[in-house]
CSV table of C-alpha atoms and ligand atoms in Angstrom, one decimal:
chain,number,residue,atom,x,y,z
A,1,UNK,CA,0.0,0.0,0.0
A,2,UNK,CA,2.1,3.0,-1.2
A,3,UNK,CA,1.8,6.2,0.7
A,4,UNK,CA,4.5,8.0,-1.3
A,5,UNK,CA,5.8,8.4,-4.8
A,6,UNK,CA,9.2,7.1,-5.8
A,7,UNK,CA,10.1,9.9,-8.2
A,8,UNK,CA,11.8,13.2,-7.8
A,9,UNK,CA,11.9,16.2,-10.1
A,10,UNK,CA,15.4,15.1,-11.1
A,11,UNK,CA,13.9,12.0,-12.9
A,12,UNK,CA,12.3,14.4,-15.4
A,13,UNK,CA,14.0,16.8,-17.9
A,14,UNK,CA,14.9,20.3,-16.9
A,15,UNK,CA,11.9,22.6,-16.9
A,16,UNK,CA,9.4,19.8,-16.7
A,17,UNK,CA,6.3,21.2,-15.0
A,18,UNK,CA,3.8,19.6,-12.6
A,19,UNK,CA,0.4,20.9,-12.3
A,20,UNK,CA,-3.2,20.3,-11.3
A,21,UNK,CA,-6.3,20.9,-13.5
A,22,UNK,CA,-9.9,21.9,-12.9
A,23,UNK,CA,-12.7,23.5,-14.9
A,24,UNK,CA,-15.0,26.4,-14.2
A,25,UNK,CA,-18.5,24.7,-14.2
A,26,UNK,CA,-17.1,21.8,-12.2
A,27,UNK,CA,-15.9,23.9,-9.2
A,28,UNK,CA,-16.9,27.6,-9.3
A,29,UNK,CA,-20.5,27.6,-8.3
A,30,UNK,CA,-22.2,28.9,-11.5
A,31,UNK,CA,-25.2,30.5,-9.7
A,32,UNK,CA,-22.9,33.2,-8.3
A,33,UNK,CA,-21.4,36.4,-9.7
A,34,UNK,CA,-23.8,37.2,-12.6
A,35,UNK,CA,-23.0,34.2,-14.9
A,36,UNK,CA,-25.6,33.6,-17.6
A,37,UNK,CA,-27.5,30.3,-18.0
A,38,UNK,CA,-25.7,27.5,-19.9
A,39,UNK,CA,-26.8,24.4,-21.8
A,40,UNK,CA,-25.5,22.3,-18.8
A,41,UNK,CA,-28.0,23.9,-16.5
A,42,UNK,CA,-31.0,22.9,-18.7
A,43,UNK,CA,-29.5,19.5,-19.6
A,44,UNK,CA,-29.1,18.8,-15.8
A,45,UNK,CA,-32.7,20.0,-15.2
A,46,UNK,CA,-34.1,17.5,-17.7
A,47,UNK,CA,-35.0,14.2,-16.0
A,48,UNK,CA,-32.7,11.3,-16.7
A,49,UNK,CA,-29.7,13.2,-17.9
A,50,UNK,CA,-27.7,13.7,-14.7
A,51,UNK,CA,-27.5,11.6,-11.6
A,52,UNK,CA,-30.0,13.1,-9.1
A,53,UNK,CA,-30.3,16.0,-11.6
A,54,UNK,CA,-27.3,17.6,-9.9
A,55,UNK,CA,-25.8,20.8,-11.4
A,56,UNK,CA,-23.0,23.2,-11.0
A,57,UNK,CA,-24.9,25.9,-9.1
A,58,UNK,CA,-22.8,25.6,-6.0
A,59,UNK,CA,-20.2,23.0,-6.9
A,60,UNK,CA,-17.1,23.6,-4.7
A,61,UNK,CA,-17.9,27.3,-4.3
A,62,UNK,CA,-14.5,28.0,-5.7
A,63,UNK,CA,-15.9,31.4,-6.8
A,64,UNK,CA,-15.7,32.7,-3.2
A,65,UNK,CA,-13.1,30.2,-1.8
A,66,UNK,CA,-10.6,30.5,-4.6
A,67,UNK,CA,-7.8,31.9,-2.4
A,68,UNK,CA,-7.9,28.8,-0.2
A,69,UNK,CA,-7.7,26.6,-3.3
A,70,UNK,CA,-4.8,28.6,-4.7
A,71,UNK,CA,-3.0,28.1,-1.3
A,72,UNK,CA,-3.6,24.3,-1.7
A,73,UNK,CA,-2.0,24.4,-5.1
A,74,UNK,CA,1.0,26.3,-3.8
A,75,UNK,CA,1.4,24.1,-0.7
A,76,UNK,CA,1.4,21.0,-3.0
A,77,UNK,CA,4.6,22.4,-4.6
A,78,UNK,CA,2.9,22.5,-8.0
A,79,UNK,CA,4.2,24.7,-10.8
A,80,UNK,CA,1.2,25.3,-12.9
A,81,UNK,CA,-2.6,25.6,-12.5
A,82,UNK,CA,-4.7,24.6,-15.5
A,83,UNK,CA,-8.1,26.2,-15.1
A,84,UNK,CA,-10.9,27.2,-17.4
A,85,UNK,CA,-12.9,30.3,-17.7
A,86,UNK,CA,-16.7,30.1,-18.1
A,87,UNK,CA,-17.9,31.7,-21.3
A,88,UNK,CA,-21.3,32.6,-19.7
A,89,UNK,CA,-19.6,34.2,-16.7
A,90,UNK,CA,-17.7,36.5,-19.0
A,91,UNK,CA,-20.5,37.0,-21.5
A,92,UNK,CA,-23.8,36.0,-19.9
A,93,UNK,CA,-25.6,36.0,-23.3
A,94,UNK,CA,-22.6,34.5,-25.1
A,95,UNK,CA,-22.1,37.7,-27.0
A,96,UNK,CA,-22.6,41.4,-26.3
A,97,UNK,CA,-22.1,43.0,-23.0
A,98,UNK,CA,-19.5,41.4,-20.7
A,99,UNK,CA,-20.2,40.8,-17.0
A,100,UNK,CA,-17.8,43.0,-15.1
A,101,UNK,CA,-17.9,40.7,-12.1
A,102,UNK,CA,-16.9,37.8,-14.2
A,103,UNK,CA,-13.9,39.5,-15.7
A,104,UNK,CA,-12.9,40.8,-12.3
A,105,UNK,CA,-13.1,37.2,-10.9
A,106,UNK,CA,-10.6,35.9,-13.5
A,107,UNK,CA,-8.4,38.9,-13.0
A,108,UNK,CA,-8.2,38.2,-9.2
A,109,UNK,CA,-7.7,34.5,-9.8
A,110,UNK,CA,-4.7,35.1,-12.2
A,111,UNK,CA,-3.1,37.7,-9.8
A,112,UNK,CA,-3.6,35.2,-7.0
A,113,UNK,CA,-1.8,32.6,-8.9
A,114,UNK,CA,1.1,34.8,-9.8
A,115,UNK,CA,1.4,36.1,-6.2
A,116,UNK,CA,1.9,32.5,-5.2
A,117,UNK,CA,4.5,31.7,-7.8
A,118,UNK,CA,2.1,29.6,-9.9
A,119,UNK,CA,1.9,29.7,-13.7
A,120,UNK,CA,-1.7,30.3,-15.1
A,121,UNK,CA,-2.7,27.8,-17.9
A,122,UNK,CA,-6.0,29.0,-19.3
A,123,UNK,CA,-8.6,26.9,-21.2
A,124,UNK,CA,-11.3,29.1,-22.8
A,125,UNK,CA,-14.0,26.5,-23.1
A,126,UNK,CA,-14.6,23.5,-20.9
A,127,UNK,CA,-18.2,22.6,-21.9
A,128,UNK,CA,-20.7,25.1,-20.5
A,129,UNK,CA,-22.1,26.8,-23.6
A,130,UNK,CA,-24.2,30.0,-22.9
A,131,UNK,CA,-27.8,29.1,-23.4
A,132,UNK,CA,-28.4,32.0,-25.7
A,133,UNK,CA,-25.9,30.4,-28.2
A,134,UNK,CA,-27.3,26.9,-27.6
A,135,UNK,CA,-30.6,28.4,-28.7
A,136,UNK,CA,-29.0,29.4,-32.0
A,137,UNK,CA,-27.8,25.8,-32.6
A,138,UNK,CA,-24.6,25.9,-30.5
A,139,UNK,CA,-21.8,23.8,-32.0
A,140,UNK,CA,-24.0,22.9,-35.0
A,141,UNK,CA,-24.0,26.5,-36.1
A,142,UNK,CA,-20.9,27.6,-38.1
A,143,UNK,CA,-21.2,31.1,-36.5
A,144,UNK,CA,-19.9,29.6,-33.3
A,145,UNK,CA,-16.4,30.2,-34.6
A,146,UNK,CA,-17.1,34.0,-34.7
A,147,UNK,CA,-18.8,34.0,-31.3
A,148,UNK,CA,-15.9,32.0,-29.8
A,149,UNK,CA,-13.2,34.3,-31.4
A,150,UNK,CA,-15.0,37.3,-30.0
A,151,UNK,CA,-15.3,35.7,-26.5
A,152,UNK,CA,-11.6,34.8,-26.7
A,153,UNK,CA,-10.8,38.4,-27.5
A,154,UNK,CA,-12.9,39.8,-24.7
A,155,UNK,CA,-11.4,37.6,-22.0
A,156,UNK,CA,-7.8,37.7,-23.2
A,157,UNK,CA,-7.8,41.5,-23.5
A,158,UNK,CA,-8.3,41.4,-19.8
A,159,UNK,CA,-6.1,38.5,-18.6
A,160,UNK,CA,-4.1,37.3,-21.7
A,161,UNK,CA,-1.0,39.4,-20.7
A,162,UNK,CA,-0.5,37.2,-17.6
A,163,UNK,CA,-1.1,33.7,-19.1
A,164,UNK,CA,1.7,31.2,-19.0
A,165,UNK,CA,-0.2,29.2,-21.6
A,166,UNK,CA,-3.6,29.1,-23.2
A,167,UNK,CA,-5.7,26.6,-25.1
A,168,UNK,CA,-9.1,27.2,-26.7
A,169,UNK,CA,-11.2,24.1,-26.1
A,170,UNK,CA,-10.9,21.2,-23.7
A,171,UNK,CA,-11.5,17.8,-25.3
A,172,UNK,CA,-13.1,18.5,-28.7
A,173,UNK,CA,-14.3,14.8,-28.8
A,174,UNK,CA,-16.5,15.4,-25.8
A,175,UNK,CA,-17.8,18.7,-27.1
A,176,UNK,CA,-18.7,17.1,-30.4
A,177,UNK,CA,-19.1,13.3,-30.3
A,178,UNK,CA,-20.1,12.6,-26.7
A,179,UNK,CA,-22.6,15.5,-26.8
A,180,UNK,CA,-24.1,15.2,-30.3
A,181,UNK,CA,-23.7,11.5,-31.2
A,182,UNK,CA,-23.7,9.6,-27.9
A,183,UNK,CA,-26.0,12.1,-26.2
A,184,UNK,CA,-24.4,11.8,-22.9
A,185,UNK,CA,-23.4,15.4,-22.4
A,186,UNK,CA,-25.2,18.7,-23.1
A,187,UNK,CA,-27.0,19.3,-25.4
A,188,UNK,CA,-27.8,15.5,-25.3
A,189,UNK,CA,-28.3,15.0,-29.0
A,190,UNK,CA,-28.0,11.7,-30.9
A,191,UNK,CA,-27.8,12.7,-34.5
A,192,UNK,CA,-25.1,12.1,-37.1
A,193,UNK,CA,-25.6,15.3,-39.0
A,194,UNK,CA,-25.4,17.3,-35.8
A,195,UNK,CA,-22.3,15.3,-34.9
A,196,UNK,CA,-20.5,15.9,-38.2
A,197,UNK,CA,-21.1,19.7,-37.9
A,198,UNK,CA,-20.0,19.8,-34.3
A,199,UNK,CA,-16.9,17.7,-35.1
A,200,UNK,CA,-16.0,20.3,-37.7
A,201,UNK,CA,-17.0,23.6,-36.0
A,202,UNK,CA,-15.1,22.7,-32.9
A,203,UNK,CA,-11.9,22.7,-34.9
A,204,UNK,CA,-12.9,25.8,-36.7
A,205,UNK,CA,-13.6,27.6,-33.4
A,206,UNK,CA,-10.2,26.4,-32.1
A,207,UNK,CA,-8.4,27.9,-35.1
A,208,UNK,CA,-10.2,31.2,-34.9
A,209,UNK,CA,-9.5,31.4,-31.2
A,210,UNK,CA,-5.8,30.7,-31.7
A,211,UNK,CA,-5.8,33.6,-34.3
A,212,UNK,CA,-7.5,35.9,-31.9
A,213,UNK,CA,-4.9,35.2,-29.2
A,214,UNK,CA,-2.0,35.6,-31.6
A,215,UNK,CA,-3.5,39.0,-32.6
A,216,UNK,CA,-3.3,40.0,-29.0
A,217,UNK,CA,0.4,39.0,-28.9
A,218,UNK,CA,-0.1,35.9,-26.7
A,219,UNK,CA,2.2,33.0,-27.0
A,220,UNK,CA,2.5,29.4,-25.7
A,221,UNK,CA,-0.8,28.5,-27.3
A,222,UNK,CA,-1.9,24.8,-27.6
A,223,UNK,CA,-4.6,22.3,-28.2
A,224,UNK,CA,-6.0,19.9,-25.6
A,225,UNK,CA,-7.4,16.6,-26.9
A,226,UNK,CA,-8.5,13.5,-25.1
A,227,UNK,CA,-7.4,10.0,-26.1
A,228,UNK,CA,-8.6,6.5,-25.4
A,229,UNK,CA,-6.7,3.4,-26.4
A,230,UNK,CA,-8.9,1.3,-28.7
A,231,UNK,CA,-8.3,-2.4,-28.2
A,232,UNK,CA,-10.2,-4.9,-30.4
A,233,UNK,CA,-12.3,-7.2,-28.2
A,234,UNK,CA,-10.9,-10.2,-30.0
A,235,UNK,CA,-8.7,-11.0,-33.0
A,236,UNK,CA,-11.4,-11.2,-35.6
A,237,UNK,CA,-11.0,-8.9,-38.5
A,238,UNK,CA,-14.4,-7.3,-37.7
A,239,UNK,CA,-13.3,-6.3,-34.2
A,240,UNK,CA,-10.0,-4.9,-35.7
A,241,UNK,CA,-12.0,-2.8,-38.1
A,242,UNK,CA,-14.4,-1.6,-35.4
A,243,UNK,CA,-11.5,-0.6,-33.1
A,244,UNK,CA,-9.7,1.2,-35.9
A,245,UNK,CA,-12.9,3.2,-36.5
A,246,UNK,CA,-13.2,4.0,-32.8
A,247,UNK,CA,-9.6,5.2,-32.8
A,248,UNK,CA,-10.3,7.3,-35.9
A,249,UNK,CA,-13.3,9.1,-34.4
A,250,UNK,CA,-11.7,9.5,-31.0
A,251,UNK,CA,-8.0,9.9,-31.5
A,252,UNK,CA,-7.2,10.8,-35.1
A,253,UNK,CA,-9.9,13.2,-36.2
A,254,UNK,CA,-8.9,16.2,-34.2
A,255,UNK,CA,-5.1,15.5,-34.5
A,256,UNK,CA,-5.6,15.2,-38.2
A,257,UNK,CA,-7.4,18.5,-38.5
A,258,UNK,CA,-5.3,20.5,-36.2
A,259,UNK,CA,-1.8,19.2,-37.1
A,260,UNK,CA,-2.1,18.0,-40.7
A,261,UNK,CA,-5.0,20.1,-42.0
A,262,UNK,CA,-6.9,16.9,-43.1
A,263,UNK,CA,-9.4,14.5,-41.6
A,264,UNK,CA,-8.8,10.7,-41.6
A,265,UNK,CA,-10.4,9.0,-44.6
A,266,UNK,CA,-11.9,6.2,-42.5
A,267,UNK,CA,-13.9,8.7,-40.5
A,268,UNK,CA,-14.9,10.7,-43.5
A,269,UNK,CA,-16.5,7.5,-44.8
A,270,UNK,CA,-19.2,7.9,-42.2
A,271,UNK,CA,-19.2,11.7,-41.6
A,272,UNK,CA,-18.6,12.9,-45.1
A,273,UNK,CA,-22.2,13.0,-46.3
A,274,UNK,CA,-23.2,15.0,-43.2
A,275,UNK,CA,-20.4,17.6,-43.2
A,276,UNK,CA,-21.3,21.3,-43.7
A,277,UNK,CA,-20.9,22.7,-47.2
A,278,UNK,CA,-17.5,24.1,-48.0
A,279,UNK,CA,-15.8,22.4,-45.0
A,280,UNK,CA,-12.6,21.8,-47.0
A,281,UNK,CA,-12.0,25.6,-47.1
A,282,UNK,CA,-11.7,25.7,-43.4
A,283,UNK,CA,-8.9,23.2,-43.0
A,284,UNK,CA,-6.1,25.8,-43.1
A,285,UNK,CA,-7.8,27.7,-40.2
A,286,UNK,CA,-8.2,24.5,-38.2
A,287,UNK,CA,-4.5,23.7,-38.9
A,288,UNK,CA,-3.3,27.0,-37.3
A,289,UNK,CA,0.2,26.5,-36.0
A,290,UNK,CA,0.2,25.9,-32.2
A,291,UNK,CA,3.1,25.7,-29.7
A,292,UNK,CA,2.2,22.5,-27.9
A,293,UNK,CA,-0.3,19.6,-27.6
A,294,UNK,CA,-2.0,18.6,-24.4
A,295,UNK,CA,-3.1,15.0,-24.0
A,296,UNK,CA,-5.8,14.0,-21.6
A,297,UNK,CA,-5.6,10.3,-20.9
A,298,UNK,CA,-7.4,8.0,-18.5
A,299,UNK,CA,-8.2,4.6,-20.0
A,300,UNK,CA,-8.6,2.2,-22.9
A,301,UNK,CA,-11.8,0.8,-24.4
A,302,UNK,CA,-12.4,-2.7,-25.8
A,303,UNK,CA,-14.3,-2.5,-29.0
A,304,UNK,CA,-16.4,-5.0,-30.9
A,305,UNK,CA,-18.3,-4.8,-34.2
A,306,UNK,CA,-22.0,-4.2,-33.9
A,307,UNK,CA,-24.9,-4.4,-36.2
A,308,UNK,CA,-26.4,-1.2,-37.5
A,309,UNK,CA,-25.3,1.9,-39.4
A,310,UNK,CA,-21.8,3.4,-39.3
A,311,UNK,CA,-19.8,3.4,-37.1
A,312,UNK,CA,-21.2,-0.1,-36.3
A,313,UNK,CA,-19.2,-0.6,-33.1
A,314,UNK,CA,-19.9,-1.3,-29.4
A,315,UNK,CA,-17.8,-0.9,-26.2
A,316,UNK,CA,-17.3,-4.1,-24.2
A,317,UNK,CA,-16.5,-4.7,-20.6
A,318,UNK,CA,-12.7,-5.4,-20.0
A,319,UNK,CA,-10.8,-7.6,-17.6
A,320,UNK,CA,-8.4,-5.0,-16.1
A,321,UNK,CA,-8.8,-3.3,-12.7
A,322,UNK,CA,-11.2,-0.4,-12.9
A,323,UNK,CA,-11.5,3.0,-11.3
A,324,UNK,CA,-14.8,4.3,-9.7
A,325,UNK,CA,-15.7,5.4,-13.3
A,326,UNK,CA,-15.7,1.8,-14.4
A,327,UNK,CA,-12.7,2.7,-16.6
A,328,UNK,CA,-9.9,0.1,-17.0
A,329,UNK,CA,-6.5,1.2,-15.8
A,330,UNK,CA,-4.1,0.9,-18.7
A,331,UNK,CA,-1.1,3.2,-18.3
A,332,UNK,CA,0.7,1.8,-21.3
A,333,UNK,CA,-1.9,3.6,-23.5
A,334,UNK,CA,-0.4,6.9,-22.3
A,335,UNK,CA,3.0,5.9,-23.7
A,336,UNK,CA,1.4,4.8,-26.9
A,337,UNK,CA,-0.3,8.2,-27.4
A,338,UNK,CA,2.7,10.3,-26.5
A,339,UNK,CA,4.7,8.5,-29.2
A,340,UNK,CA,1.8,8.4,-31.6
A,341,UNK,CA,1.2,12.1,-31.4
A,342,UNK,CA,4.9,13.0,-31.6
A,343,UNK,CA,5.8,10.7,-34.4
A,344,UNK,CA,2.7,11.2,-36.6
A,345,UNK,CA,1.5,14.7,-35.9
A,346,UNK,CA,3.3,17.1,-33.6
A,347,UNK,CA,6.8,16.2,-34.7
A,348,UNK,CA,8.9,17.9,-32.0
A,349,UNK,CA,6.4,20.2,-30.4
A,350,UNK,CA,6.3,19.9,-26.6
A,351,UNK,CA,3.7,17.6,-25.3
A,352,UNK,CA,1.9,18.0,-22.0
A,353,UNK,CA,-0.2,15.4,-20.2
A,354,UNK,CA,-2.9,18.0,-19.4
A,355,UNK,CA,-5.2,15.5,-17.5
A,356,UNK,CA,-4.6,12.2,-15.9
A,357,UNK,CA,-6.0,10.9,-12.6
A,358,UNK,CA,-8.6,8.5,-11.2
A,359,UNK,CA,-12.0,8.6,-9.4
A,360,UNK,CA,-12.3,6.7,-6.1
A,361,UNK,CA,-15.1,6.6,-3.6
A,362,UNK,CA,-12.9,8.5,-1.1
A,363,UNK,CA,-13.9,9.7,2.4
A,364,UNK,CA,-12.0,12.5,4.0
A,365,UNK,CA,-9.6,10.3,5.8
A,366,UNK,CA,-9.5,7.1,3.7
A,367,UNK,CA,-6.2,5.7,2.5
A,368,UNK,CA,-5.4,6.9,-1.0
A,369,UNK,CA,-3.0,4.3,-2.2
A,370,UNK,CA,-5.0,3.5,-5.4
A,371,UNK,CA,-4.6,7.1,-6.6
A,372,UNK,CA,-0.9,7.1,-5.7
A,373,UNK,CA,-0.5,3.9,-7.7
A,374,UNK,CA,-2.4,5.2,-10.6
A,375,UNK,CA,-0.4,8.4,-10.9
A,376,UNK,CA,2.9,6.6,-10.3
A,377,UNK,CA,2.1,4.1,-13.1
A,378,UNK,CA,1.2,6.8,-15.6
A,379,UNK,CA,4.3,8.9,-14.7
A,380,UNK,CA,6.4,5.8,-15.3
A,381,UNK,CA,4.9,5.7,-18.8
A,382,UNK,CA,5.7,9.4,-19.3
A,383,UNK,CA,9.3,8.7,-18.4
A,384,UNK,CA,9.4,5.8,-20.8
A,385,UNK,CA,8.2,8.1,-23.6
A,386,UNK,CA,10.8,10.7,-22.6
A,387,UNK,CA,13.5,8.0,-22.7
A,388,UNK,CA,12.2,7.1,-26.2
A,389,UNK,CA,12.9,10.7,-27.3
A,390,UNK,CA,9.4,12.2,-27.0
A,391,UNK,CA,9.5,15.8,-25.8
A,392,UNK,CA,7.1,15.6,-22.9
A,393,UNK,CA,7.3,18.8,-20.9
A,394,UNK,CA,4.7,18.5,-18.1
A,395,UNK,CA,2.1,16.5,-16.3
A,396,UNK,CA,-1.2,17.7,-14.7
A,397,UNK,CA,-3.3,15.7,-12.3
A,398,UNK,CA,-7.0,15.8,-12.8
A,399,UNK,CA,-8.1,17.1,-10.4
A,400,UNK,CA,-7.2,19.5,-7.6
A,401,UNK,CA,-10.6,19.1,-5.9
A,402,UNK,CA,-13.4,16.5,-5.9
A,403,UNK,CA,-15.9,18.2,-8.1
A,404,UNK,CA,-19.0,18.0,-10.4
A,405,UNK,CA,-18.4,15.0,-12.7
A,406,UNK,CA,-21.0,16.1,-15.3
A,407,UNK,CA,-23.7,13.5,-16.0
A,408,UNK,CA,-22.4,11.5,-13.0
A,409,UNK,CA,-23.0,14.3,-10.5
A,410,UNK,CA,-20.9,14.6,-7.3
A,411,UNK,CA,-20.2,10.9,-6.5
A,412,UNK,CA,-17.1,10.4,-8.6
A,413,UNK,CA,-14.2,11.8,-6.6
A,414,UNK,CA,-11.1,12.7,-8.7
A,415,UNK,CA,-9.6,15.2,-6.3
A,416,UNK,CA,-6.2,15.3,-4.7
A,417,UNK,CA,-8.3,17.2,-2.1
A,418,UNK,CA,-11.5,15.8,-0.6
A,419,UNK,CA,-14.5,18.1,-0.7
A,420,UNK,CA,-17.4,17.7,1.7
A,421,UNK,CA,-20.2,18.9,-0.5
A,422,UNK,CA,-22.3,19.9,2.5
A,423,UNK,CA,-19.8,21.9,4.5
A,424,UNK,CA,-17.5,22.6,1.5
A,425,UNK,CA,-14.6,21.7,3.8
A,426,UNK,CA,-11.4,20.8,1.9
A,427,UNK,CA,-9.2,18.0,3.2
A,428,UNK,CA,-6.1,17.0,1.4
A,429,UNK,CA,-5.9,13.3,0.7
A,430,UNK,CA,-2.8,11.1,1.1
A,431,UNK,CA,-2.0,11.5,-2.7
A,432,UNK,CA,-1.9,15.3,-2.2
A,433,UNK,CA,0.6,15.0,0.6
A,434,UNK,CA,2.6,12.4,-1.3
A,435,UNK,CA,2.8,14.6,-4.3
A,436,UNK,CA,3.8,17.6,-2.2
A,437,UNK,CA,6.7,15.6,-0.7
A,438,UNK,CA,7.8,14.3,-4.1
A,439,UNK,CA,7.8,17.7,-5.7
A,440,UNK,CA,9.6,19.3,-2.7
A,441,UNK,CA,12.6,17.0,-3.3
A,442,UNK,CA,15.3,18.2,-5.7
B,501,IFM,O1,-14.1,15.6,-15.3
B,501,IFM,C1,-13.6,15.4,-16.5
B,501,IFM,C2,-13.1,16.7,-17.2
B,501,IFM,O2,-14.1,17.6,-17.2
B,501,IFM,C3,-12.6,16.5,-18.6
B,501,IFM,N1,-11.7,15.3,-18.7
B,501,IFM,C4,-12.1,14.1,-18.0
B,501,IFM,C5,-12.5,14.4,-16.6
B,501,IFM,C6,-12.9,13.1,-15.9
B,501,IFM,O3,-14.0,12.5,-16.5
């Protein structure tokens, strides 16, 4: 039962950064401070979408307790804080008049980070779309690229000068596929035409946001994508084809668009007929040069062929130990994707593991060896990739705090710090203390 990590900073290249990640809707308390309504509020208020219909109204009340949370980051000896801003907190209607309280909040947050010696790593969109824009079709509407570029400009004019790094959109696969094809996240659609449009517009919005930040003189701009290792359920050719298709939709579509300016042919087979007119002309915008890639990695999926229309695949249960999410623990997949991205797409750009961590049914004083094991095993794969010559430059734990795990509500505890959702008391877990000790060593 480990209660400490066996690495030191000296085991990683010079300048390698360690951080923790969170997102606005999952921790801030969206009901405060003049934020506008979002599609997550109405999705959660619709029966059957979210466990106990929980929402982000109060969450961890980070909006008022942020100073305490920044102290926790600093005391963990972390270097970087990866946070997101809420579009609807900055622009309650998604466009038009900004909310001064919202801009002030992010200003205070950034100054609080800098005062503690922490580097601010901004994400502009982590899933809570302003309702006014959802009403106009949200990610299905090509105009979202303009709206998003304008929001980027509004926020970054205020805080962009102090960012260590910035990325437009967290996990485009979740924004597009999980939310418009699988229907598991807001807006809860299950429609292939909507999916194809969202899969494209999310890239277009990414490119436009990068351009908006460059125009303001910002640097160290990146893209953050999530990856799942797709393992065929057996060695039949059908399962191999299905797993390759899963891999294409999940792992190759966004990398292809953003780093090669082209989408994978095997995914276009299914999405091509549903793509918006003129999509080819957007590829240069989507392919805007960036300075780094962030990889969010948690698990693998075992994939079988399934009857029915494209993509004709199904996820199957797997034999490996699982986290509270029911996700198999497969650290080797992280090594795979670090090499895969470097060799096939990013070719020398720095890579960051921008999210990795596990959910566990923790109580405030439970042992935390499973999380320590999980993080240690994944960091070992990071070191293996570095030894292979992959330029990995940082690692971020998801998450600093237990928080709102979207459709799964508040049960799934990913935090290095336990949060009592009644009292909002924060209690660092053993993994937090272990990380603080490891990072304090030379
Ligand atoms: O909580 C999420 C986060 O919002 C995005 N990446 C995965 C995490 C765990 O599911």
